[in-house]
Tab-separated table of C-alpha atoms in Angstrom:
chain	number	residue	atom	x	y	z
S	1	MET	CA	58.127	25.140	-25.094
S	2	LYS	CA	59.807	27.421	-22.357
S	3	ARG	CA	62.192	25.263	-19.474
S	4	GLY	CA	59.580	23.464	-17.088
S	5	ASP	CA	56.769	23.432	-19.542
S	6	ILE	CA	55.367	19.829	-20.507
S	7	LEU	CA	53.546	18.328	-23.246
S	8	ILE	CA	50.390	16.113	-23.253
S	9	ARG	CA	50.312	14.342	-26.738
S	10	ASP	CA	48.859	11.406	-28.407
S	11	VAL	CA	51.617	9.014	-28.995
S	12	ARG	CA	50.621	9.079	-33.087
S	13	HIS	CA	51.651	12.897	-33.022
S	14	ILE	CA	54.336	14.067	-35.178
S	15	HIS	CA	57.219	15.497	-33.510
S	16	ARG	CA	60.893	15.647	-33.232
S	17	GLY	CA	63.636	17.418	-30.989
S	18	THR	CA	65.571	20.490	-31.717
S	19	PRO	CA	69.586	19.866	-32.290
S	20	ASN	CA	71.600	19.921	-29.126
S	21	ARG	CA	74.528	22.743	-30.127
S	22	THR	CA	75.707	22.280	-26.834
S	23	ASN	CA	78.139	19.711	-25.230
S	24	GLU	CA	75.790	19.457	-22.543
S	25	PRO	CA	73.103	16.287	-22.497
S	26	ARG	CA	70.124	17.574	-22.234
S	27	PRO	CA	67.828	15.183	-20.340
S	28	MET	CA	64.137	14.960	-20.218
S	29	VAL	CA	61.629	12.596	-18.728
S	30	VAL	CA	59.017	10.600	-20.864
S	31	LEU	CA	55.875	9.237	-19.217
S	32	GLY	CA	54.151	6.800	-21.370
S	33	TYR	CA	50.641	5.663	-20.526
S	34	SER	CA	48.304	3.347	-22.921
S	35	ARG	CA	45.071	1.392	-21.288
S	36	ARG	CA	46.321	-1.794	-19.771
S	37	TRP	CA	44.767	-3.909	-22.515
S	38	LEU	CA	46.959	-2.174	-25.111
S	39	PHE	CA	49.893	-4.590	-24.520
S	40	ARG	CA	53.039	-2.858	-26.263
S	41	PRO	CA	56.366	-4.963	-26.174
S	42	GLU	CA	58.273	-2.541	-27.709
S	43	VAL	CA	57.478	-0.154	-24.757
S	44	GLN	CA	58.942	-1.681	-21.633
S	45	ILE	CA	60.786	-1.474	-18.522
S	46	ARG	CA	62.990	-4.036	-17.784
S	47	VAL	CA	62.344	-4.902	-13.968
S	48	ALA	CA	64.718	-7.034	-11.430
S	49	ARG	CA	63.151	-9.658	-9.453
S	50	GLU	CA	64.928	-8.140	-6.157
S	51	VAL	CA	63.104	-4.742	-6.784
S	52	LEU	CA	59.425	-6.141	-7.801
S	53	GLU	CA	59.352	-7.895	-4.313
S	54	GLN	CA	60.217	-4.411	-2.655
S	55	VAL	CA	57.363	-2.461	-4.530
S	56	PRO	CA	53.419	-2.471	-3.189
S	57	ALA	CA	51.214	-4.660	-5.142
S	58	ARG	CA	49.738	-2.184	-6.813
S	59	THR	CA	52.807	-1.379	-8.599
S	60	ARG	CA	53.656	-5.153	-9.253
S	61	GLN	CA	50.288	-5.096	-11.190
S	62	TRP	CA	51.220	-2.013	-13.380
S	63	LEU	CA	54.510	-4.209	-14.042
S	64	ARG	CA	53.188	-7.247	-14.611
S	65	PHE	CA	53.326	-7.540	-18.407
S	66	ASN	CA	57.219	-6.221	-18.002
S	67	PRO	CA	60.332	-9.043	-18.727
S	68	VAL	CA	61.267	-9.789	-14.998
S	69	PHE	CA	64.904	-10.841	-14.797
S	70	ASN	CA	66.925	-12.704	-11.686
S	71	THR	CA	68.928	-9.978	-10.638
S	72	LEU	CA	69.717	-6.150	-11.006
S	73	GLU	CA	72.724	-6.694	-13.296
S	74	GLU	CA	70.951	-8.652	-15.657
S	75	ALA	CA	67.917	-6.068	-16.068
S	76	GLN	CA	70.500	-3.500	-16.417
S	77	LYS	CA	72.743	-5.515	-19.094
S	78	ASP	CA	70.671	-3.888	-22.407
S	79	LYS	CA	69.054	-0.885	-22.752
S	80	GLU	CA	65.660	-0.405	-22.586
S	81	LEU	CA	63.354	-1.181	-25.185
S	82	TYR	CA	61.786	2.266	-25.942
S	83	ARG	CA	65.297	4.095	-26.392
S	84	SER	CA	65.171	2.433	-29.900
S	85	PHE	CA	61.886	2.270	-30.546
S	86	ALA	CA	60.540	3.925	-33.744
S	87	TYR	CA	57.134	3.721	-35.686
């Protein structure tokens, strides 16, 4: 793949990254989608109540199965589960 390319795949696809042989971080964006009836507790976004109250109603509906915390600090205390997620 070239810089700027995207890959659309099924989550069951076997994949791995290539070694980062530099001292520079190599960030990437991962957007996951599943049907709303497929509840995946291992893939969550930790949401602060103060943020949830400011987003549109449709966004609140999308986030309804994610854990909600009283403060932003509390929501950021632990890392998101998706980072440590494995099959």
